[in-house]
Tab-separated table of C-alpha atoms in Angstrom:
chain	number	residue	atom	x	y	z
R	1	MET	CA	-37.439	-15.362	-155.901
R	2	SER	CA	-36.630	-18.871	-157.065
R	3	LYS	CA	-36.486	-22.384	-155.738
R	4	VAL	CA	-33.580	-24.776	-156.272
R	5	SER	CA	-33.669	-28.574	-156.330
R	6	LEU	CA	-30.825	-31.080	-156.448
R	7	LYS	CA	-31.756	-34.653	-157.340
R	8	GLN	CA	-29.426	-37.624	-156.718
R	9	ILE	CA	-26.258	-35.543	-157.207
R	10	ASN	CA	-22.919	-37.372	-157.261
R	11	LYS	CA	-19.486	-35.852	-157.812
R	12	SER	CA	-16.002	-37.360	-157.524
R	13	PHE	CA	-12.518	-36.020	-158.108
R	14	GLY	CA	-10.585	-39.001	-159.390
R	15	LYS	CA	-11.403	-41.858	-157.043
R	16	GLU	CA	-12.330	-39.539	-154.196
R	17	PRO	CA	-16.099	-38.974	-153.793
R	18	ALA	CA	-16.884	-35.334	-153.010
R	19	VAL	CA	-20.700	-35.460	-152.992
R	20	CYS	CA	-22.766	-38.653	-152.640
R	21	GLN	CA	-26.447	-39.149	-153.506
R	22	LEU	CA	-27.332	-35.602	-152.515
R	23	ASN	CA	-31.002	-34.610	-152.564
R	24	LEU	CA	-31.920	-31.093	-151.526
R	25	ASP	CA	-34.803	-28.641	-152.008
R	26	VAL	CA	-34.408	-24.921	-151.352
R	27	LYS	CA	-37.657	-22.957	-151.137
R	28	ASP	CA	-38.425	-19.567	-152.689
R	29	GLY	CA	-36.979	-16.815	-150.508
R	30	GLU	CA	-35.235	-19.232	-148.140
R	31	PHE	CA	-31.880	-18.583	-146.487
R	32	LEU	CA	-30.239	-22.015	-146.582
R	33	VAL	CA	-26.797	-22.645	-145.099
R	34	LEU	CA	-24.563	-25.573	-146.069
R	35	LEU	CA	-22.512	-26.257	-142.938
R	36	GLY	CA	-19.686	-28.683	-142.310
R	37	PRO	CA	-15.940	-29.132	-141.830
R	38	SER	CA	-13.417	-28.572	-144.610
R	39	GLY	CA	-13.677	-31.196	-147.338
R	40	CYS	CA	-17.287	-32.156	-146.593
R	41	GLY	CA	-18.530	-31.232	-150.101
R	42	LYS	CA	-20.381	-27.991	-149.351
R	43	SER	CA	-18.382	-25.738	-151.725
R	44	THR	CA	-18.473	-28.421	-154.426
R	45	THR	CA	-22.270	-28.475	-154.082
R	46	LEU	CA	-22.413	-24.691	-154.421
R	47	ASN	CA	-20.142	-24.761	-157.480
R	48	MET	CA	-22.370	-27.351	-159.145
R	49	ILE	CA	-25.433	-25.148	-158.594
R	50	ALA	CA	-23.502	-22.268	-160.151
R	51	GLY	CA	-22.368	-24.428	-163.074
R	52	LEU	CA	-18.676	-24.006	-162.211
R	53	GLU	CA	-18.445	-27.757	-161.603
R	54	LYS	CA	-20.271	-30.454	-163.569
R	55	GLN	CA	-21.878	-33.232	-161.529
R	56	ASP	CA	-21.122	-36.842	-162.503
R	57	SER	CA	-24.789	-37.808	-162.204
R	58	GLY	CA	-28.093	-36.396	-161.068
R	59	SER	CA	-29.814	-33.164	-162.049
R	60	ILE	CA	-30.103	-29.570	-160.805
R	61	TYR	CA	-33.255	-27.491	-161.222
R	62	ILE	CA	-33.837	-23.756	-160.802
R	63	ASP	CA	-37.556	-22.921	-160.847
R	64	ASP	CA	-38.313	-26.418	-162.173
R	65	VAL	CA	-36.022	-25.850	-165.170
R	66	MET	CA	-33.163	-28.340	-165.484
R	67	VAL	CA	-29.929	-26.330	-165.732
R	68	ASP	CA	-27.453	-29.211	-166.167
R	69	HIS	CA	-26.458	-28.092	-169.666
R	70	ILE	CA	-26.958	-24.351	-169.185
R	71	ALA	CA	-23.765	-22.267	-168.988
R	72	PRO	CA	-23.029	-20.506	-165.653
R	73	ASN	CA	-23.612	-17.024	-167.122
R	74	LYS	CA	-27.045	-18.120	-168.387
R	75	ARG	CA	-28.336	-19.519	-165.076
R	76	ASN	CA	-29.167	-16.058	-163.697
R	77	ILE	CA	-27.372	-16.634	-160.414
R	78	ALA	CA	-24.966	-14.339	-158.542
R	79	MET	CA	-22.025	-15.637	-156.535
R	80	VAL	CA	-20.026	-13.940	-153.776
R	81	PHE	CA	-16.698	-15.611	-153.016
R	82	GLN	CA	-14.371	-15.783	-150.021
R	83	SER	CA	-11.815	-13.646	-151.834
R	84	ILE	CA	-13.296	-10.214	-152.570
R	85	SER	CA	-12.544	-9.987	-156.288
R	86	LEU	CA	-13.118	-6.361	-157.311
R	87	TYR	CA	-11.494	-4.755	-160.332
R	88	PRO	CA	-8.742	-2.598	-158.766
R	89	HIS	CA	-8.606	-0.053	-161.606
R	90	LEU	CA	-12.368	0.611	-161.509
R	91	SER	CA	-14.245	2.834	-159.053
R	92	VAL	CA	-16.941	1.444	-156.772
R	93	ARG	CA	-19.584	2.783	-159.181
R	94	GLU	CA	-17.889	1.070	-162.128
R	95	ASN	CA	-17.449	-2.208	-160.233
R	96	ILE	CA	-21.138	-2.362	-159.350
R	97	ALA	CA	-22.189	-1.381	-162.882
R	98	PHE	CA	-19.852	-3.831	-164.629
R	99	PRO	CA	-22.286	-6.819	-164.899
R	100	LEU	CA	-24.946	-4.558	-166.395
R	101	LYS	CA	-22.528	-3.116	-168.950
R	102	LEU	CA	-21.680	-6.645	-170.049
R	103	GLU	CA	-25.388	-7.189	-170.664
R	104	LYS	CA	-25.513	-3.895	-172.634
R	105	VAL	CA	-28.127	-2.357	-170.328
R	106	ASN	CA	-29.116	1.240	-171.072
R	107	ALA	CA	-26.774	3.765	-169.381
R	108	ASP	CA	-29.600	5.639	-167.625
R	109	LEU	CA	-30.991	2.391	-166.233
R	110	ILE	CA	-27.503	1.374	-165.057
R	111	GLU	CA	-27.126	4.656	-163.173
R	112	GLU	CA	-30.554	4.221	-161.608
R	113	LYS	CA	-29.780	0.666	-160.470
R	114	VAL	CA	-26.351	1.614	-159.092
R	115	LYS	CA	-27.912	4.398	-157.012
R	116	GLU	CA	-30.616	2.045	-155.758
R	117	VAL	CA	-28.152	-0.670	-154.748
R	118	SER	CA	-25.626	1.720	-153.190
R	119	SER	CA	-28.420	3.231	-151.089
R	120	LEU	CA	-29.577	-0.238	-150.018
R	121	LEU	CA	-26.054	-1.204	-148.920
R	122	LYS	CA	-25.207	2.240	-147.473
R	123	ILE	CA	-22.191	2.773	-149.756
R	124	GLY	CA	-23.435	5.820	-151.682
R	125	GLU	CA	-20.577	8.007	-150.412
R	126	LEU	CA	-18.015	5.454	-151.655
R	127	LEU	CA	-18.989	5.392	-155.340
R	128	LYS	CA	-15.997	7.438	-156.537
R	129	ARG	CA	-13.390	5.491	-154.556
R	130	LYS	CA	-11.155	2.682	-155.791
R	131	PRO	CA	-11.089	-0.703	-153.975
R	132	TYR	CA	-7.688	0.019	-152.351
R	133	GLU	CA	-9.270	2.984	-150.568
R	134	LEU	CA	-11.877	0.790	-148.857
R	135	SER	CA	-11.919	-1.276	-145.670
R	136	GLY	CA	-12.542	-5.009	-145.806
R	137	GLY	CA	-16.186	-4.580	-144.836
R	138	GLN	CA	-16.705	-1.867	-147.452
R	139	ARG	CA	-15.152	-4.037	-150.167
R	140	GLN	CA	-17.469	-6.883	-149.218
R	141	ARG	CA	-20.460	-4.524	-149.496
R	142	VAL	CA	-19.324	-3.537	-152.981
R	143	ALA	CA	-19.047	-7.221	-153.928
R	144	LEU	CA	-22.590	-7.700	-152.628
R	145	GLY	CA	-23.716	-4.669	-154.634
R	146	ARG	CA	-22.261	-6.116	-157.821
R	147	ALA	CA	-24.292	-9.276	-157.179
R	148	VAL	CA	-27.533	-7.506	-156.180
R	149	VAL	CA	-27.556	-5.096	-159.148
R	150	ARG	CA	-28.181	-7.980	-161.572
R	151	ASN	CA	-31.399	-8.983	-159.769
R	152	PRO	CA	-30.505	-12.703	-160.016
R	153	LYS	CA	-32.801	-15.618	-159.291
R	154	VAL	CA	-30.471	-17.111	-156.662
R	155	PHE	CA	-27.605	-15.733	-154.563
R	156	LEU	CA	-24.712	-18.100	-153.779
R	157	PHE	CA	-22.174	-17.309	-151.040
R	158	ASP	CA	-18.937	-19.269	-150.566
R	159	GLU	CA	-17.554	-18.400	-147.099
R	160	PRO	CA	-17.678	-14.650	-147.863
R	161	LEU	CA	-16.736	-13.515	-144.336
R	162	SER	CA	-13.838	-15.840	-143.545
R	163	SER	CA	-11.158	-13.240	-144.320
R	164	LEU	CA	-12.676	-10.530	-142.102
R	165	ASP	CA	-11.819	-9.849	-138.474
R	166	ALA	CA	-14.290	-10.735	-135.712
R	167	LYS	CA	-15.920	-7.284	-135.444
R	168	LEU	CA	-16.409	-6.967	-139.201
R	169	LYS	CA	-17.755	-10.519	-139.354
R	170	ASN	CA	-20.466	-9.643	-136.853
R	171	GLU	CA	-21.376	-6.468	-138.757
R	172	MET	CA	-21.474	-8.189	-142.145
R	173	ARG	CA	-23.548	-11.093	-140.791
R	174	SER	CA	-26.192	-8.592	-139.787
R	175	GLU	CA	-25.962	-6.788	-143.137
R	176	ILE	CA	-26.341	-10.002	-145.141
R	177	LYS	CA	-29.330	-11.140	-143.058
R	178	LYS	CA	-31.039	-7.745	-143.455
R	179	LEU	CA	-30.276	-7.735	-147.178
R	180	GLN	CA	-31.868	-11.142	-147.664
R	181	LYS	CA	-35.025	-10.029	-145.868
R	182	LYS	CA	-35.232	-6.785	-147.876
R	183	LEU	CA	-34.754	-8.569	-151.189
R	184	ASP	CA	-36.919	-11.542	-150.156
R	185	ALA	CA	-34.456	-13.577	-152.242
R	186	THR	CA	-33.193	-17.152	-152.223
R	187	PHE	CA	-29.767	-17.320	-150.543
R	188	ILE	CA	-27.556	-20.444	-150.418
R	189	TYR	CA	-24.615	-19.862	-148.114
R	190	VAL	CA	-21.580	-22.080	-147.460
R	191	THR	CA	-19.645	-21.899	-144.201
R	192	HIS	CA	-17.694	-24.020	-141.721
R	193	ASP	CA	-18.526	-21.496	-138.978
R	194	GLN	CA	-21.455	-22.810	-136.952
R	195	ILE	CA	-22.061	-19.343	-135.406
R	196	GLU	CA	-22.634	-17.941	-138.914
R	197	ALA	CA	-24.945	-20.834	-139.710
R	198	MET	CA	-26.990	-20.449	-136.527
R	199	THR	CA	-27.420	-16.681	-136.853
R	200	LEU	CA	-28.109	-16.505	-140.604
R	201	ALA	CA	-30.049	-19.594	-141.627
R	202	ASP	CA	-33.722	-20.297	-142.000
R	203	LYS	CA	-32.581	-23.875	-142.601
R	204	ILE	CA	-29.226	-25.580	-142.056
R	205	VAL	CA	-27.903	-28.554	-144.016
R	206	VAL	CA	-25.100	-30.273	-142.096
R	207	MET	CA	-22.699	-32.186	-144.352
R	208	GLU	CA	-19.823	-34.585	-143.751
R	209	LYS	CA	-17.848	-36.654	-146.261
R	210	GLY	CA	-20.091	-35.563	-149.110
R	211	GLU	CA	-23.325	-36.666	-147.444
R	212	ILE	CA	-26.143	-34.786	-145.754
R	213	GLN	CA	-26.228	-35.610	-142.052
R	214	GLN	CA	-29.221	-33.530	-140.992
R	215	ILE	CA	-31.535	-30.816	-142.319
R	216	GLY	CA	-33.485	-28.523	-140.012
R	217	THR	CA	-33.874	-25.089	-138.488
R	218	PRO	CA	-30.986	-23.861	-136.311
R	219	ASN	CA	-33.072	-24.528	-133.208
R	220	GLU	CA	-34.008	-28.064	-134.288
R	221	ILE	CA	-30.433	-29.066	-135.053
R	222	TYR	CA	-29.058	-27.492	-131.883
R	223	LYS	CA	-31.638	-29.116	-129.623
R	224	ASP	CA	-31.903	-32.476	-131.375
R	225	PRO	CA	-28.685	-33.435	-133.199
R	226	LYS	CA	-29.117	-36.739	-135.018
R	227	ASN	CA	-25.619	-38.133	-134.554
R	228	LEU	CA	-22.323	-37.623	-132.731
R	229	MET	CA	-20.764	-35.597	-135.558
R	230	ILE	CA	-23.520	-32.963	-135.395
R	231	ALA	CA	-23.608	-32.972	-131.597
R	232	SER	CA	-19.882	-32.263	-131.380
R	233	PHE	CA	-19.773	-29.828	-134.329
R	234	LEU	CA	-22.665	-27.486	-133.560
R	235	GLY	CA	-22.403	-25.231	-130.543
R	236	ASN	CA	-19.695	-23.032	-129.078
R	237	PRO	CA	-18.483	-24.509	-126.823
R	238	SER	CA	-19.595	-27.828	-128.257
R	239	MET	CA	-21.755	-30.384	-126.488
R	240	ASN	CA	-20.158	-32.452	-123.744
R	241	LEU	CA	-20.114	-36.088	-124.881
R	242	VAL	CA	-19.451	-38.731	-122.285
R	243	GLU	CA	-19.080	-42.368	-123.393
R	244	LEU	CA	-20.746	-44.982	-121.197
R	245	GLU	CA	-20.053	-48.662	-120.738
R	246	LYS	CA	-23.286	-49.639	-118.999
R	247	ILE	CA	-26.212	-48.458	-116.907
R	248	ASP	CA	-27.122	-50.805	-114.070
R	249	ASN	CA	-30.432	-51.404	-112.318
R	250	LYS	CA	-32.110	-48.827	-110.143
R	251	LYS	CA	-30.885	-48.547	-106.565
R	252	GLU	CA	-32.090	-46.033	-103.980
R	253	GLY	CA	-34.111	-44.175	-106.616
R	254	LYS	CA	-31.149	-43.800	-108.975
R	255	PHE	CA	-29.632	-45.556	-111.973
R	256	HIS	CA	-25.841	-45.756	-111.899
R	257	ALA	CA	-24.028	-45.329	-115.216
R	258	PHE	CA	-20.422	-46.381	-115.576
R	259	GLY	CA	-17.950	-45.029	-118.110
R	260	ASP	CA	-14.196	-45.218	-118.443
R	261	ASN	CA	-13.311	-45.196	-114.758
R	262	PHE	CA	-16.063	-42.866	-113.591
R	263	LYS	CA	-19.640	-43.182	-112.371
R	264	ILE	CA	-22.637	-40.905	-112.709
R	265	SER	CA	-26.076	-41.296	-111.183
R	266	PHE	CA	-29.419	-40.730	-112.943
R	267	PHE	CA	-32.492	-39.979	-110.878
R	268	GLU	CA	-35.519	-42.120	-111.623
R	269	SER	CA	-37.350	-38.921	-112.725
R	270	LEU	CA	-35.461	-39.258	-116.026
R	271	ASN	CA	-37.668	-42.315	-116.639
R	272	ILE	CA	-35.280	-44.338	-118.805
R	273	SER	CA	-36.762	-47.651	-119.955
R	274	GLU	CA	-34.779	-50.837	-119.415
R	275	GLU	CA	-34.606	-51.432	-123.184
R	276	PHE	CA	-33.248	-47.951	-123.777
R	277	ARG	CA	-30.695	-48.260	-120.956
R	278	LYS	CA	-29.161	-51.247	-122.736
R	279	ARG	CA	-28.648	-49.206	-125.908
R	280	ILE	CA	-27.190	-45.996	-124.442
R	281	LYS	CA	-23.596	-45.384	-125.557
R	282	TYR	CA	-23.150	-41.658	-124.925
R	283	ILE	CA	-24.616	-38.926	-122.819
R	284	GLY	CA	-24.600	-35.491	-124.468
R	285	ILE	CA	-25.187	-32.327	-122.448
R	286	ARG	CA	-24.821	-28.709	-123.543
R	287	PRO	CA	-22.601	-26.557	-121.265
R	288	GLU	CA	-25.577	-24.312	-120.441
R	289	LYS	CA	-27.595	-27.327	-119.244
R	290	MET	CA	-25.046	-28.349	-116.605
R	291	PHE	CA	-24.646	-26.869	-113.145
R	292	VAL	CA	-22.155	-27.130	-110.311
R	293	SER	CA	-22.728	-27.122	-106.570
R	294	ASP	CA	-20.644	-27.601	-103.455
R	295	LYS	CA	-23.535	-29.609	-101.979
R	296	LEU	CA	-25.072	-32.858	-103.156
R	297	PRO	CA	-28.222	-31.932	-105.156
R	298	THR	CA	-31.317	-34.102	-104.963
R	299	ASN	CA	-33.483	-33.080	-107.913
R	300	GLU	CA	-31.339	-33.200	-111.041
R	301	TYR	CA	-31.231	-35.786	-113.817
R	302	PHE	CA	-27.750	-37.016	-113.010
R	303	ILE	CA	-24.893	-36.380	-110.643
R	304	SER	CA	-21.162	-36.866	-110.730
R	305	GLU	CA	-18.382	-35.538	-108.559
R	306	GLY	CA	-15.386	-33.744	-109.996
R	307	THR	CA	-12.602	-31.200	-109.680
R	308	VAL	CA	-12.442	-27.769	-111.317
R	309	SER	CA	-9.457	-27.754	-113.702
R	310	LEU	CA	-9.934	-24.526	-115.717
R	311	ILE	CA	-11.865	-21.238	-115.498
R	312	GLU	CA	-12.476	-19.159	-118.650
R	313	PRO	CA	-14.180	-15.757	-118.166
R	314	VAL	CA	-15.770	-14.493	-121.409
R	315	GLY	CA	-17.611	-11.417	-120.147
R	316	SER	CA	-21.299	-12.076	-119.572
R	317	ASP	CA	-20.558	-15.735	-118.781
R	318	SER	CA	-17.705	-17.906	-117.613
R	319	TYR	CA	-16.894	-21.474	-118.604
R	320	ILE	CA	-15.318	-23.961	-116.247
R	321	ASP	CA	-13.779	-27.331	-117.024
R	322	VAL	CA	-14.520	-30.064	-114.496
R	323	GLN	CA	-12.593	-33.330	-114.428
R	324	LEU	CA	-14.966	-36.068	-113.336
R	325	ASN	CA	-13.666	-38.194	-110.511
R	326	SER	CA	-12.069	-41.481	-111.492
R	327	ASN	CA	-12.862	-44.732	-109.720
R	328	SER	CA	-9.379	-46.082	-110.333
R	329	GLU	CA	-5.786	-45.032	-110.882
R	330	SER	CA	-6.298	-44.905	-114.659
R	331	ASP	CA	-4.698	-42.033	-116.607
R	332	VAL	CA	-7.990	-41.463	-118.482
R	333	ASN	CA	-9.504	-38.054	-117.689
R	334	ILE	CA	-13.142	-37.257	-118.418
R	335	ASN	CA	-13.619	-33.484	-118.690
R	336	VAL	CA	-16.848	-31.552	-119.119
R	337	LYS	CA	-17.295	-27.838	-119.853
R	338	ILE	CA	-19.999	-25.954	-117.961
R	339	ARG	CA	-21.367	-22.433	-118.375
R	340	VAL	CA	-21.617	-20.511	-115.090
R	341	VAL	CA	-22.377	-16.950	-114.034
R	342	PRO	CA	-19.208	-14.804	-114.034
R	343	ASP	CA	-19.406	-13.910	-110.327
R	344	LEU	CA	-19.636	-17.529	-109.158
R	345	LYS	CA	-17.206	-17.982	-106.280
R	346	ILE	CA	-15.196	-20.941	-107.523
R	347	ASN	CA	-11.508	-21.703	-107.828
R	348	ILE	CA	-9.306	-24.168	-109.661
R	349	SER	CA	-8.953	-27.454	-107.687
R	350	ASP	CA	-12.326	-26.971	-105.944
R	351	LYS	CA	-14.298	-30.183	-105.468
R	352	VAL	CA	-17.824	-29.913	-106.907
R	353	PHE	CA	-20.960	-31.878	-107.733
R	354	VAL	CA	-22.013	-31.657	-111.393
């Protein structure tokens, strides 16, 4: 196990900043995921840890040893890429053993380690095959085996599952999580897929435009996103974000909030202070925290009326889109997505309370 620290890291490509003032600590045995949209700097950060890219300023430490001037092959890290780069002319056994042969490890020890790793990854029966004889998931296991056999200090993953189909992705996510727990190793994993991040990570680092937006456990970031970017990025479907213009004074036990040609009502049980009401710009609600009814409810935090515009069954749940009622003839439509039980008797064009 090893810890990794990045101190005041900056990196630009020409005039374009890729990573800005990045500070990050990864604990021993932690599964840390760098999450963000394309171009946010997550892969650049991973490449700098690996030594494949040189930072413009700042320092990188592995186990308190500065590695800024240490060559990639001397940093004792293993990297698994998006493209599964196996040697096509070598068998699975030879592919896994290749890093050890480069280090001139004793042949008997190589054989012992290959057997150990192939058993761990459940690919023992594949050792004589060539890469072209393997499925995508099997090839990814071999790539993992080639990384594990070296017993590195840190494992780095750059979107390793993006080329796999949905079923294989789910299987390999489970395999990678189990592998990390068995090895009790430090994993740093890059992805733009928030489902991967939520299911794999002990800690998520959300990045945008080269800067860290939030660091926390999956549960912390999901429940308490720190800004609009995170709120809209994390979650599938993403959080409903409704922009408000003002919230007026309490009337009949409710506060009335006005947006772009719609109105919603907060019950006083939400206990919003007057100072806070003046500052509110958006309301964010997860689809699973919203409910629909054909009758006016009396005990929820807020209410709006709307019309069902779309129904999406996804098996154990369904999602419906509701267009909130407009107070004018404006063309602006405010839509929210709501999770409902699949057998809910509801149809497109039904009028509902949200």
